[in-house]
mmCIF file of C-alpha atoms and ligand atoms in Angstrom:
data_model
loop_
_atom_site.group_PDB
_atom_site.id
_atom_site.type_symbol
_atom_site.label_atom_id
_atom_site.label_comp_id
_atom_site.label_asym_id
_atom_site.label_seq_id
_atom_site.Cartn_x
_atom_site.Cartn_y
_atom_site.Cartn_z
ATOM 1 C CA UNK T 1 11.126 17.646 -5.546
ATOM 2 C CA UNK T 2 12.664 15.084 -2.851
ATOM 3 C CA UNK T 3 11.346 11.829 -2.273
ATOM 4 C CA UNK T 4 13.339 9.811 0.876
ATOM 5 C CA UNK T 5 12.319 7.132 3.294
ATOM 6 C CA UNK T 6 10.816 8.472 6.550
ATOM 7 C CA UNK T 7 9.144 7.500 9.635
ATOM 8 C CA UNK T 8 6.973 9.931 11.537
ATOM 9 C CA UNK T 9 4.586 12.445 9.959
ATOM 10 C CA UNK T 10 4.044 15.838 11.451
ATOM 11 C CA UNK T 11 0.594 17.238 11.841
ATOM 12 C CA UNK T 12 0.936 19.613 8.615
ATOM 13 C CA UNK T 13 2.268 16.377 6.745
ATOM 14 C CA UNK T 14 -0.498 14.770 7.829
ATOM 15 C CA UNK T 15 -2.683 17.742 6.583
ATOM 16 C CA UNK T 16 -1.043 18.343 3.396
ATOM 17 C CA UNK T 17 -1.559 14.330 2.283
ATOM 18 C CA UNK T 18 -4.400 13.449 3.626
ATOM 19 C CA UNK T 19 -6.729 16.492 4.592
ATOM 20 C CA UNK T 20 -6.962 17.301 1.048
ATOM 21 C CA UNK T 21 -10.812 16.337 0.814
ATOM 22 C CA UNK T 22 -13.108 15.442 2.884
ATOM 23 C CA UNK T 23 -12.462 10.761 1.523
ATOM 24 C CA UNK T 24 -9.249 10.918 0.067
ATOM 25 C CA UNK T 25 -8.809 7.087 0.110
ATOM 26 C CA UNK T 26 -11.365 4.598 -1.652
ATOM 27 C CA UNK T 27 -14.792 5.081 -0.165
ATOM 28 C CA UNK T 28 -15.172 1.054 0.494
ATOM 29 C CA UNK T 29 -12.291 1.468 2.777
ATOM 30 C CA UNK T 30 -14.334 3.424 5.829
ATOM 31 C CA UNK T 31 -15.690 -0.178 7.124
ATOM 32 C CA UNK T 32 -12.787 -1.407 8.006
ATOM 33 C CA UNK T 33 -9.645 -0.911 10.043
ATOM 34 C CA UNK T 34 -6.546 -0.154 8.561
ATOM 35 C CA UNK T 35 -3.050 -0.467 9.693
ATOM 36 C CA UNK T 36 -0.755 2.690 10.378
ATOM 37 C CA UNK T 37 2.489 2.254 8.287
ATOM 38 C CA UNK T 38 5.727 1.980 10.660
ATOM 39 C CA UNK T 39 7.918 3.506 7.373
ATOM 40 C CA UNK T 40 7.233 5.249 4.474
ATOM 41 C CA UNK T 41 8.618 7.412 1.216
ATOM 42 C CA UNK T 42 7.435 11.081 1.049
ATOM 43 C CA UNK T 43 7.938 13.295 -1.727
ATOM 44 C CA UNK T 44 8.225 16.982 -1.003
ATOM 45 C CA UNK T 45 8.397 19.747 -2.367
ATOM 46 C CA UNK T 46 9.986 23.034 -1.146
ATOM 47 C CA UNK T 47 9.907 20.895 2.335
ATOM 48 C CA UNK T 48 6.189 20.361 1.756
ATOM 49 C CA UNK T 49 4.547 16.618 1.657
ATOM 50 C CA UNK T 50 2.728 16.149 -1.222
ATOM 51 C CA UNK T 51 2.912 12.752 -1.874
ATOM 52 C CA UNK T 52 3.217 9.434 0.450
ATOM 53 C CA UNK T 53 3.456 5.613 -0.041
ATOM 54 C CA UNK T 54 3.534 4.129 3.426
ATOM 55 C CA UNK T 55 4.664 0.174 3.987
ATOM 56 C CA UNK T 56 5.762 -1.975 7.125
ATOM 57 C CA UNK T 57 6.762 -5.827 7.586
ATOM 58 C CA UNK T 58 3.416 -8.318 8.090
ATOM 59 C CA UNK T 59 3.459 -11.909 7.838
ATOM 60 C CA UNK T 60 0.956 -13.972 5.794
ATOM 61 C CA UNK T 61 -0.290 -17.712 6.921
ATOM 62 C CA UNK T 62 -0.857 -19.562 3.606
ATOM 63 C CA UNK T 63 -1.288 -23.088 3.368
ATOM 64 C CA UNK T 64 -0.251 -23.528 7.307
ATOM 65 C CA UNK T 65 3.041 -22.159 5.743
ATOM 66 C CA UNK T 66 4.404 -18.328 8.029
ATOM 67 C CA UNK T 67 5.221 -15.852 4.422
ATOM 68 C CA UNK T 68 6.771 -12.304 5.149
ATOM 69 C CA UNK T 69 5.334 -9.635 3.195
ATOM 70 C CA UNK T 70 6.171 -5.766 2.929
ATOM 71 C CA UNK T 71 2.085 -4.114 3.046
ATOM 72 C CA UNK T 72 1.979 -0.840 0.955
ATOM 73 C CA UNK T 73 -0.445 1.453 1.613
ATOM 74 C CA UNK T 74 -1.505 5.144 1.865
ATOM 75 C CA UNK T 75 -0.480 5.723 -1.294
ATOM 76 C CA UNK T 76 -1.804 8.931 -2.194
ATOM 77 C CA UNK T 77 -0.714 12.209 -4.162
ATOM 78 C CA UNK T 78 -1.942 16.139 -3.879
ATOM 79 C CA UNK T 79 -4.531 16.553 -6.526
ATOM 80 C CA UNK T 80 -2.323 19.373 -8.037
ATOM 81 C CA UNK T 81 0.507 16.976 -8.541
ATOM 82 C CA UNK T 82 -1.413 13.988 -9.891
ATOM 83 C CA UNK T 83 -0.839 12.562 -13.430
ATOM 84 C CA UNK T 84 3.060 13.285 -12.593
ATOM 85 C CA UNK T 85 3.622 9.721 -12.265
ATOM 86 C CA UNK T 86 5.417 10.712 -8.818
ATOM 87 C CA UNK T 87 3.970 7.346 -7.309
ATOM 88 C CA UNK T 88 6.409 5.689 -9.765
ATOM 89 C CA UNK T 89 9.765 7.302 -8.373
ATOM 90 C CA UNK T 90 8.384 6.038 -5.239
ATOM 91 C CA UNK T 91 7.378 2.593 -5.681
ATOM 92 C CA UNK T 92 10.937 2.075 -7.855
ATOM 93 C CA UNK T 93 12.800 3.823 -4.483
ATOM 94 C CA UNK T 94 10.655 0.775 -2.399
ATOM 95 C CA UNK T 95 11.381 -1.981 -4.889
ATOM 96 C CA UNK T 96 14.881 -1.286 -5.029
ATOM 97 C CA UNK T 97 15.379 -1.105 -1.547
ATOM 98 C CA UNK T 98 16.996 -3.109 1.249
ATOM 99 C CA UNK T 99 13.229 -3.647 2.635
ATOM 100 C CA UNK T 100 12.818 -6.128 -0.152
ATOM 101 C CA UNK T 101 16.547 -8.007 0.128
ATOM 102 C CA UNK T 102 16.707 -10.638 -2.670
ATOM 103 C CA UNK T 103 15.779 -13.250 0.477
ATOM 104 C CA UNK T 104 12.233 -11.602 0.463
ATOM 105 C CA UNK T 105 11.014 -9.585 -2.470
ATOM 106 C CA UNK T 106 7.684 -9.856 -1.667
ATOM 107 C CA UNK T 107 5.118 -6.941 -1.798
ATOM 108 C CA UNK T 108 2.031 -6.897 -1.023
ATOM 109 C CA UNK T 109 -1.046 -4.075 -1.057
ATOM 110 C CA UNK T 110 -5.044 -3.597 -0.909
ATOM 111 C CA UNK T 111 -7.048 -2.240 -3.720
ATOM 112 C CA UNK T 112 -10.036 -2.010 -4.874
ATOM 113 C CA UNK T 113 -10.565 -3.907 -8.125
ATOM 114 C CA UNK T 114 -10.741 -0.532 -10.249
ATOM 115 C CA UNK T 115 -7.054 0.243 -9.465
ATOM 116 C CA UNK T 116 -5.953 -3.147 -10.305
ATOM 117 C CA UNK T 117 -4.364 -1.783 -13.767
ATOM 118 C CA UNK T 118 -2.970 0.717 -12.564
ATOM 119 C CA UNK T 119 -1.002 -0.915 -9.937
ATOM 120 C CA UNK T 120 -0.218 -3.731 -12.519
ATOM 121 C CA UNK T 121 1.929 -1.233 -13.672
ATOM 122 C CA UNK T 122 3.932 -0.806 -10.747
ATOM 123 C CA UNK T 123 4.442 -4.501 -11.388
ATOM 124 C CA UNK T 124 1.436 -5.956 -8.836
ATOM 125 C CA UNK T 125 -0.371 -8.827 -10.248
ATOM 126 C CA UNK T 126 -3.983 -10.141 -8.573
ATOM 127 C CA UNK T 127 -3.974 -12.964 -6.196
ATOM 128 C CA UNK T 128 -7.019 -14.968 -7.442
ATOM 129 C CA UNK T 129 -7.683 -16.970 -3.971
ATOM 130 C CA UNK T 130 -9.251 -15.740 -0.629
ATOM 131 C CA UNK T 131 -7.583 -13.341 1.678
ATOM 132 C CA UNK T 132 -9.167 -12.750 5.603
ATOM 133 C CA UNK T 133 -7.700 -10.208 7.525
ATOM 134 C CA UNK T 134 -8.154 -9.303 11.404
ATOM 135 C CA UNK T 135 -10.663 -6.784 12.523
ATOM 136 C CA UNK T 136 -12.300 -6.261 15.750
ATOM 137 C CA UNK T 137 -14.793 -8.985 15.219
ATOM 138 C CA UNK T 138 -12.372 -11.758 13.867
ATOM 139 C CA UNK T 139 -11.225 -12.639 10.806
ATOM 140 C CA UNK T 140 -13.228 -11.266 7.725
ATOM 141 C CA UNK T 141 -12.775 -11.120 3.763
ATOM 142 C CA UNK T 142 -13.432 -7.714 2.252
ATOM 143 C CA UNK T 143 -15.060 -8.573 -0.795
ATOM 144 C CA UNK T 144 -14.859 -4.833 -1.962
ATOM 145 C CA UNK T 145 -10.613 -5.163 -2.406
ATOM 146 C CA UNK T 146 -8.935 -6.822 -4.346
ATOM 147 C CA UNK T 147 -4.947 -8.186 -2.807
ATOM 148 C CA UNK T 148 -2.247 -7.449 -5.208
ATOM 149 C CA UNK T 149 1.334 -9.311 -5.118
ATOM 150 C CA UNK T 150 4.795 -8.284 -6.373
ATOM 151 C CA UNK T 151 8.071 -10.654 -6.573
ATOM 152 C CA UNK T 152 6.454 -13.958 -5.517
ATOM 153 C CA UNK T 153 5.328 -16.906 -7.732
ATOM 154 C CA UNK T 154 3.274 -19.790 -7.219
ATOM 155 C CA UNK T 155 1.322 -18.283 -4.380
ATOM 156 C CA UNK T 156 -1.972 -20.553 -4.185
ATOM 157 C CA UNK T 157 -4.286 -21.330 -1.281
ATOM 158 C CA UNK T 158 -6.145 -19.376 0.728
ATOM 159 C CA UNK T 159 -4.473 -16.543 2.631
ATOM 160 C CA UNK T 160 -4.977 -15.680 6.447
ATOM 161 C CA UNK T 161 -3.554 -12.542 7.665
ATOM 162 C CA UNK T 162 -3.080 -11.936 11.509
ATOM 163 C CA UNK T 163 -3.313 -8.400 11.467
ATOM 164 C CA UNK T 164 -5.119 -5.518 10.401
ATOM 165 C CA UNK T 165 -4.724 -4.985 6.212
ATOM 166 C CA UNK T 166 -2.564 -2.250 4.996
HETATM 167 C C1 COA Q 201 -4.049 6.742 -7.169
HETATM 168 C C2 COA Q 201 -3.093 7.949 -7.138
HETATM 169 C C3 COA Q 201 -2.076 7.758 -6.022
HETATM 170 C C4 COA Q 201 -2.387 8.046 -8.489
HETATM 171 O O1 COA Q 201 -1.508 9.137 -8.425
HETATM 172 P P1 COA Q 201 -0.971 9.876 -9.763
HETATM 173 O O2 COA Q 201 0.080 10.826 -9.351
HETATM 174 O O3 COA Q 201 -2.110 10.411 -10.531
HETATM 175 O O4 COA Q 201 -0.347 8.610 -10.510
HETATM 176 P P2 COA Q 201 0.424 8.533 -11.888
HETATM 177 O O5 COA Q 201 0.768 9.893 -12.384
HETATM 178 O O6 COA Q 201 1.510 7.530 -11.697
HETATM 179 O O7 COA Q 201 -0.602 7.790 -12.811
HETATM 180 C C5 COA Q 201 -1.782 8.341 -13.202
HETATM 181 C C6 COA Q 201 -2.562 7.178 -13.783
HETATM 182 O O8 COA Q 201 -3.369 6.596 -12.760
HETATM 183 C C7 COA Q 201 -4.698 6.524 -13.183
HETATM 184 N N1 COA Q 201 -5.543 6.725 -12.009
HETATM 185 C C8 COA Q 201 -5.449 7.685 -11.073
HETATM 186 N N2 COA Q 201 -6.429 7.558 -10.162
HETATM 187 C C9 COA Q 201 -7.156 6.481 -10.538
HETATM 188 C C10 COA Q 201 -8.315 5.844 -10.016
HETATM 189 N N3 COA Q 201 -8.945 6.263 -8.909
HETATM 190 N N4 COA Q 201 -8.786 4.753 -10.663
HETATM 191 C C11 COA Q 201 -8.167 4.301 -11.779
HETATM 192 N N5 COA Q 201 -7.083 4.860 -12.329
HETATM 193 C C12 COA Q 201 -6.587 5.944 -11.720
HETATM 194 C C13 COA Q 201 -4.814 7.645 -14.164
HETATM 195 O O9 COA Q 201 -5.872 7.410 -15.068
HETATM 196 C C14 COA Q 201 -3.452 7.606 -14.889
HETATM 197 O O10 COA Q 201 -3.456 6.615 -15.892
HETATM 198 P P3 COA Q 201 -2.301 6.509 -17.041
HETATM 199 O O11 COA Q 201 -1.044 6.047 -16.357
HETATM 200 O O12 COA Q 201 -2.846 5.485 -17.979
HETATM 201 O O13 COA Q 201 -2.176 7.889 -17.601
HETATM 202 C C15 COA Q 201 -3.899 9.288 -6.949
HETATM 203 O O14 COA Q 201 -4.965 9.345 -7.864
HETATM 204 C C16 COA Q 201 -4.440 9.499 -5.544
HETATM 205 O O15 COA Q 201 -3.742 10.024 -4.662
HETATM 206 N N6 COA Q 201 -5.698 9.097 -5.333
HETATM 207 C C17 COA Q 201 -6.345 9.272 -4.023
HETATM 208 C C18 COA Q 201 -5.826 8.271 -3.010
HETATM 209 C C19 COA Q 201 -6.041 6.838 -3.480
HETATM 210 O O16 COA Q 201 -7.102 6.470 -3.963
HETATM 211 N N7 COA Q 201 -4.982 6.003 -3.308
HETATM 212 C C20 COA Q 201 -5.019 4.619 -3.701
HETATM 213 C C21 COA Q 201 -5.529 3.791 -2.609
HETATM 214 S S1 COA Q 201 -5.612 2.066 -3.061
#
């Protein structure tokens, strides 16, 4: 198995990750709007995807104050390669990478609250205060998802994000 950075998907990637059931992601996802990752890690094997973590640059507006973030997201693995622990090759190949320079190794993803532990073991700890993010209709907090930090400290406030989540 390979797992390297990489930018566009083709349309049997896209099959082969995500067309795997009918809701592959967290069912209290559908109501909102989600970003589309500009980079991401694939792992493949014999050339096929079978597992993704996608991430891009966002910026956060806490406390008035402009914080950059890498957003994970679309992390997913084929059901016949789950329990692998493949998602931890590819969030140490993200942490370790020039997209989090010792400037900015901050991290940032969307969960909902019953995946908290396991990405606390990927090294993501729950922010406690409120997060809005951008969808058609404004801003709005999604009560169902929990925001989950990596390589910052003393984040407090309340966090606006400009964008859609990721
Ligand atoms: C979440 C996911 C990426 C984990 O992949 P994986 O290859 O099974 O991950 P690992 O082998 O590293 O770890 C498996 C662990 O995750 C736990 N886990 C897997 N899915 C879980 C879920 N939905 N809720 C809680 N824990 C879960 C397993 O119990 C196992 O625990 P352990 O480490 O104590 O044994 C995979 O289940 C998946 O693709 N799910 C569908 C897409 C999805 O929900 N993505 C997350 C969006 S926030």
């Amino acid at each position: 198995m390979k797992c390297k950075f990489e930018q566009q998907l083709t349309d049997a990637d896209h099959k082969s990750l995500f067309g795997w059931a009918e809701r592959v992601f967290p069912a209290e996802g559908a109501k909102y709007s989600w970003v589309e990752p500009t980079n991401r890690i694939v792992t493949r094997d014999s050339g096929i995807a079978i597992a993704h973590l996608g991430f891009s640059r966002f910026n956060l507006e806490i406390n008035s104050k402009s914080v950059s973030t890498i957003g994970v997201g679309g992390v997913v693995v084929r059901p016949e390669y789950q329990g692998k622990k493949i998602p931890y090759t590819m969030f140490s190949k993200l942490h370790s990478s020039d997209f989090l320079s010792p400037q900015s190794r901050f991290s940032s993803l969307f969960c909902p609250l019953r995946l908290a532990p396991y990405y606390a073991k990927h090294g993501y700890d729950i922010f406690n205060g409120s997060v809005r993010f951008l969808q058609n209709n404004g801003h709005v907090e999604a009560k169902e998802f929990v925001f989950m930090l990596r390589g910052i400290r003393e984040l407090s406030g309340d966090i606006i994000i400009h964008s859609k989540p990721w």
